């Protein structure tokens, strides 16, 4: 579970799909199988980009983040409805739809409570201990081998990050 490497790979898929955009639009430039493969990669990258970008692009406004997540929800519903388990597992579909649903709910709740308050998607979580664990893993660089003293240092650093946010 090396999240930075996984994000790097996902961003490479998105970049690949965008680089082939002009080739895909010109259907006479390649055979039908290659064209179908590239269109599949483009659909996959659009789907992934819609889910990932709101959480990693700090320049997005809240409206843009919600727009991307809504795009993801509608795409996954259409693909899942058409292809069921051959598209993604039931659990993954449920988990991602629940994630987006929770994000939308918390955003709406925050706007009702205090429309002027800052809202960040990384603060949306279902368990404070889970968030602490995620930040601790991030600080360790996803290295599971550490001493007790190092683990305590990493926990203290992640608590400092919590205090900042």
CSV table of C-alpha atoms in Angstrom, one decimal, residues 8-165:
chain,number,residue,atom,x,y,z
A,8,UNK,CA,1.7,8.5,-9.5
A,9,UNK,CA,0.6,5.5,-11.5
A,10,UNK,CA,-3.0,6.7,-11.7
A,11,UNK,CA,-1.8,10.2,-12.8
A,12,UNK,CA,0.3,8.5,-15.5
A,13,UNK,CA,-2.8,6.7,-16.8
A,14,UNK,CA,-4.7,10.0,-16.9
A,15,UNK,CA,-1.7,11.7,-18.7
A,16,UNK,CA,-1.5,8.8,-21.2
A,17,UNK,CA,-5.2,9.1,-22.1
A,18,UNK,CA,-4.9,12.9,-22.6
A,19,UNK,CA,-1.9,12.5,-24.8
A,20,UNK,CA,-3.8,10.1,-27.1
A,21,UNK,CA,-6.9,12.3,-27.3
A,22,UNK,CA,-6.2,13.7,-30.8
A,23,UNK,CA,-5.3,10.2,-32.1
A,24,UNK,CA,-8.6,8.8,-30.7
A,25,UNK,CA,-10.7,11.5,-32.4
A,26,UNK,CA,-9.1,10.6,-35.8
A,27,UNK,CA,-10.6,7.2,-36.3
A,28,UNK,CA,-8.7,6.7,-39.6
A,29,UNK,CA,-5.3,6.8,-38.0
A,30,UNK,CA,-5.4,3.3,-36.4
A,31,UNK,CA,-7.0,-0.1,-36.5
A,32,UNK,CA,-10.3,-0.7,-34.7
A,33,UNK,CA,-8.8,-2.8,-31.9
A,34,UNK,CA,-6.3,-0.2,-31.0
A,35,UNK,CA,-8.9,2.5,-31.1
A,36,UNK,CA,-11.2,0.5,-28.8
A,37,UNK,CA,-8.4,0.0,-26.3
A,38,UNK,CA,-7.5,3.7,-26.3
A,39,UNK,CA,-11.1,4.6,-25.8
A,40,UNK,CA,-11.3,2.2,-22.9
A,41,UNK,CA,-8.2,3.7,-21.3
A,42,UNK,CA,-9.7,7.2,-21.8
A,43,UNK,CA,-13.0,6.1,-20.1
A,44,UNK,CA,-11.0,4.6,-17.2
A,45,UNK,CA,-8.8,7.7,-16.8
A,46,UNK,CA,-11.9,10.0,-16.8
A,47,UNK,CA,-13.4,7.8,-14.1
A,48,UNK,CA,-10.3,7.8,-12.0
A,49,UNK,CA,-9.6,11.5,-12.5
A,50,UNK,CA,-13.2,12.4,-11.4
A,51,UNK,CA,-12.7,10.5,-8.1
A,52,UNK,CA,-9.0,11.3,-7.4
A,53,UNK,CA,-8.6,14.9,-8.4
A,54,UNK,CA,-10.9,16.5,-5.8
A,55,UNK,CA,-8.8,15.0,-3.1
A,56,UNK,CA,-5.4,15.9,-4.4
A,57,UNK,CA,-5.7,19.2,-6.4
A,58,UNK,CA,-5.6,22.0,-3.8
A,59,UNK,CA,-6.4,24.7,-6.4
A,60,UNK,CA,-10.0,23.4,-7.0
A,61,UNK,CA,-12.9,25.4,-5.5
A,62,UNK,CA,-15.4,23.5,-3.5
A,63,UNK,CA,-17.8,23.7,-6.5
A,64,UNK,CA,-15.3,22.1,-8.8
A,65,UNK,CA,-14.6,19.3,-6.3
A,66,UNK,CA,-18.3,18.6,-5.9
A,67,UNK,CA,-18.7,18.7,-9.7
A,68,UNK,CA,-15.9,16.1,-10.2
A,69,UNK,CA,-17.3,13.8,-7.5
A,70,UNK,CA,-20.8,14.1,-9.1
A,71,UNK,CA,-19.3,13.2,-12.5
A,72,UNK,CA,-17.7,10.2,-10.9
A,73,UNK,CA,-20.9,9.0,-9.3
A,74,UNK,CA,-22.9,9.3,-12.5
A,75,UNK,CA,-20.2,7.5,-14.5
A,76,UNK,CA,-19.8,4.6,-12.1
A,77,UNK,CA,-23.6,4.2,-11.9
A,78,UNK,CA,-23.8,4.0,-15.7
A,79,UNK,CA,-20.9,1.6,-16.0
A,80,UNK,CA,-22.0,-0.5,-13.1
A,81,UNK,CA,-25.6,-0.7,-14.3
A,82,UNK,CA,-24.4,-1.8,-17.7
A,83,UNK,CA,-21.6,-4.3,-16.7
A,84,UNK,CA,-22.2,-5.2,-13.0
A,85,UNK,CA,-19.4,-7.1,-11.4
A,86,UNK,CA,-17.3,-7.2,-14.6
A,87,UNK,CA,-16.8,-3.5,-14.1
A,88,UNK,CA,-16.1,-3.4,-10.4
A,89,UNK,CA,-16.9,-5.5,-7.3
A,90,UNK,CA,-20.1,-4.7,-5.4
A,91,UNK,CA,-18.0,-3.8,-2.4
A,92,UNK,CA,-15.8,-1.3,-4.3
A,93,UNK,CA,-18.9,0.2,-5.9
A,94,UNK,CA,-20.6,0.6,-2.6
A,95,UNK,CA,-17.5,2.0,-0.8
A,96,UNK,CA,-16.8,4.6,-3.5
A,97,UNK,CA,-20.5,5.7,-3.8
A,98,UNK,CA,-20.7,5.9,0.0
A,99,UNK,CA,-17.5,8.0,0.1
A,100,UNK,CA,-19.0,10.5,-2.3
A,101,UNK,CA,-22.3,10.4,-0.6
A,102,UNK,CA,-20.7,11.2,2.8
A,103,UNK,CA,-18.6,14.0,1.2
A,104,UNK,CA,-21.7,15.6,-0.3
A,105,UNK,CA,-23.6,15.2,3.0
A,106,UNK,CA,-20.8,16.7,5.1
A,107,UNK,CA,-20.4,19.6,2.7
A,108,UNK,CA,-24.1,20.4,2.7
A,109,UNK,CA,-24.2,20.1,6.5
A,110,UNK,CA,-21.3,22.5,6.9
A,111,UNK,CA,-22.9,25.0,4.5
A,112,UNK,CA,-26.0,24.9,6.6
A,113,UNK,CA,-24.1,25.3,9.9
A,114,UNK,CA,-21.7,28.0,8.8
A,115,UNK,CA,-21.5,29.0,5.1
A,116,UNK,CA,-18.4,31.0,5.7
A,117,UNK,CA,-16.3,28.3,7.4
A,118,UNK,CA,-13.6,26.6,5.4
A,119,UNK,CA,-14.3,23.0,4.4
A,120,UNK,CA,-11.7,20.4,3.3
A,121,UNK,CA,-12.5,16.9,2.1
A,122,UNK,CA,-9.5,15.4,3.9
A,123,UNK,CA,-11.3,16.3,7.2
A,124,UNK,CA,-14.2,14.1,6.2
A,125,UNK,CA,-13.8,10.7,7.8
A,126,UNK,CA,-15.8,8.2,9.6
A,127,UNK,CA,-13.3,7.4,12.3
A,128,UNK,CA,-10.8,9.8,14.0
A,129,UNK,CA,-8.5,6.8,14.8
A,130,UNK,CA,-8.5,5.8,11.1
A,131,UNK,CA,-7.5,9.3,10.1
A,132,UNK,CA,-4.7,9.3,12.6
A,133,UNK,CA,-3.5,5.9,11.3
A,134,UNK,CA,-3.6,7.2,7.7
A,135,UNK,CA,-1.5,10.3,8.6
A,136,UNK,CA,0.9,8.2,10.5
A,137,UNK,CA,1.4,5.8,7.5
A,138,UNK,CA,1.8,8.9,5.3
A,139,UNK,CA,4.6,10.3,7.6
A,140,UNK,CA,6.4,6.9,7.7
A,141,UNK,CA,6.4,6.8,3.9
A,142,UNK,CA,4.3,3.6,4.1
A,143,UNK,CA,7.3,1.8,5.6
A,144,UNK,CA,5.9,-0.9,7.9
A,145,UNK,CA,9.2,-1.6,9.6
A,146,UNK,CA,9.9,1.0,12.3
A,147,UNK,CA,10.9,0.8,15.9
A,148,UNK,CA,8.7,1.6,18.9
A,149,UNK,CA,10.4,5.0,19.4
A,150,UNK,CA,9.9,5.8,15.7
A,151,UNK,CA,6.3,4.9,15.8
A,152,UNK,CA,5.7,7.2,18.8
A,153,UNK,CA,7.5,10.0,16.9
A,154,UNK,CA,5.3,9.4,13.9
A,155,UNK,CA,2.2,9.4,16.0
A,156,UNK,CA,3.2,12.7,17.6
A,157,UNK,CA,3.9,14.2,14.2
A,158,UNK,CA,0.5,13.1,12.9
A,159,UNK,CA,-1.2,14.6,16.0
A,160,UNK,CA,0.6,17.9,15.2
A,161,UNK,CA,-0.8,17.7,11.7
A,162,UNK,CA,-4.3,17.2,13.1
A,163,UNK,CA,-3.8,20.2,15.3
A,164,UNK,CA,-2.8,22.3,12.3
A,165,UNK,CA,-5.8,21.2,10.3
